[in-house]
Amino acid sequence: MQLHISQPTPVTAPYKDIFREETTGEYLSAIQLASESVARFLGNNKKPFSGVTPADLKPFFSTVDLNTPLADYQSLLQEVETIYSDHAIAFHLPQYIAHLNCPVVIPAIAAEVLISAINSSLDTWDQSAGGTLIEQKLIEWTCREIGFGPDADGIFTSGGTQSNLMALLLARDHYAVHHLHHNIKKDGLPAEATRFRIFTSEISHFSIQKNASLLGLGEQAVVKVRSDQFRMDMHALEDAIRLELQKGNIPIAIVATAGNTDFGNIDSLETAGRLAAQYKLWFHVDAAYGCGLLLSNQYRHLLNGIELADSVTTDYHKSFFQPVSSSSFLVKNKATLGLLKYHADYLNPKEQEEDGLPNQVSKSLQTTRRFDALKLWFTMRLMGKQQLGEYFDTLINTTAAVATILEEDPDFELLNYSDISALVFRYNPESNFQTSACSMNQHIRKAMLEQGEALVAGTKVQGAYYLKFTILNPLTTTDHVLGVMDIIRQHGEAWLQTQPVVLENACD
Ligand SMILES: *Cc1c(COP(=O)(O)O)cnc(C)c1O
């Protein structure tokens, strides 16, 4: 008889990667190593960007075989640092003043530890329990800060784009139900839908068009109203509504912006709200950016009129110092959210509603949904409104001071004053009045991205290219911005040196 001698198997704990009581040690050490990697990210970053290009990074990716796992966290983190964190854009540095990315507060980051590990899903009570109540309490709080009454409600969403989609969906279906006795959810679009019109300013967020198109109304449904001083011109708005009525079209909604993406300016919410009431239109306020003013001590009045809205978009990840994603969609009258409601037998059957169990899925476009609300909960409970409001006031005040600096500097042309914290301008030294400011400013932005010492954004206004500062970091001071302006000047001067005497003036 032959004995079968088996090979010794390596000693590994079974299922050591599955998060549970027996793997508490593994869990704590993984989190420790990951947070040390984050600390290295902070320690290594002396400028917002390394200037890395896709071509620099691609070779690393070609050597990675996803079917061959690495030995341990040390090797993993080393790899991730090489291909990602060493070159990630550092939003927390005061020289990052490009897009609408705020620095994030530590309580919110700590909350992320619980969010992923406990992994509640906020669609139903039976997957979240207290998580649902935490979300509801924050929604109630936001509604109250807006000035909505007791019938208000809302939901956390993935971002402003989704919140704006919900707003237009409700506006569309609300009109159809109340004016055409037509249920779009059941019966699809009525013939009249090709004539539905949504009014918003020419400089509102592109998600308005995108969402109108997703909702089957087509981009043609969006009437872009002229802006004046980078705010929707309210006379032009009323003229536009009248003109569409004359043409036999069907106005259904006004979308006002509280803080437009490029200029941080706020449409007159009181006037827009009054016009919406007068013409019986859904009134949506896109406060993705401007919602930070809800926290403000000095500037809350800039949102006056927001309480007239039927629905509001807020992005806590734009202006409450929250990590992505953290946003909400709020309505004045919770009954309108019924337009979104579906019953799934496995999630929120009708019987359960009668038991009084709160199932947030009825109000959401998403099903499985992250417990993002916990980040804001940590933030509000540890820092509070007052502290966050001071941060927000600081960046508004810094921006006003920077506007003055830009305006007084003959080398720069400032295009707007901002209600919040976005300034559009270009480098255009007087002595070179004839130069192509567009090509020069495009060059400046590109050179700044390559060098990474400071990051600014770029945008086009009436076909011409401009640079943009978005100041969302309360640690950014006017001295930092003066430093950034020097960098801009250096790149601009270098570009001028390379130019032939006769310069084109094209902006495309
Ligand atoms: C950023 C922004 C949005 C879109 O929000 P996301 O969270 O990026 O989806 C909508 N409206 C305005 C005014 C914005 O600035």
Coordinates of C-alpha atoms and ligand atoms in Angstrom, one line a residue, residues 100 158-162 164 204-205 207 257-261 286-289 313 315 317-318 327, ligand 1:
L100 CA -15.1 73.8 -8.3
S158 CA -24.7 61.7 -6.7
G159 CA -24.3 65.3 -7.7
G160 CA -25.8 68.4 -9.2
T161 CA -26.3 66.8 -12.6
Q162 CA -28.5 64.1 -11.1
N164 CA -31.0 68.9 -11.9
S204 CA -26.3 78.1 -16.6
H205 CA -24.8 74.6 -16.2
S207 CA -26.6 69.7 -17.4
T257 CA -28.8 79.5 -11.0
A258 CA -27.5 80.5 -7.5
G259 CA -23.8 80.6 -8.3
N260 CA -23.1 79.9 -12.0
T261 CA -20.2 77.7 -12.7
D286 CA -29.6 75.3 -9.1
A287 CA -27.6 76.1 -6.0
A288 CA -24.9 73.5 -6.7
Y289 CA -22.3 76.1 -6.0
T313 CA -30.1 71.5 -6.1
D315 CA -23.8 70.2 -3.9
H317 CA -19.1 68.6 -2.4
K318 CA -18.8 72.0 -4.1
S327 CA -25.3 66.4 -2.9
Ligands
LIG1 C1 -21.0 71.7 -10.8 C2 -22.3 72.2 -11.1 C3 -23.4 71.3 -11.5 C4 -23.2 69.8 -11.6 O1 -22.9 69.2 -10.4 P1 -22.1 67.8 -10.4 O2 -22.0 67.6 -8.9 O3 -20.8 68.1 -11.0 O4 -22.9 66.8 -11.1 C5 -24.6 71.8 -11.7 N1 -24.8 73.1 -11.6 C6 -23.9 74.0 -11.3 C7 -24.2 75.5 -11.3 C8 -22.6 73.6 -11.1 O5 -21.6 74.4 -10.8

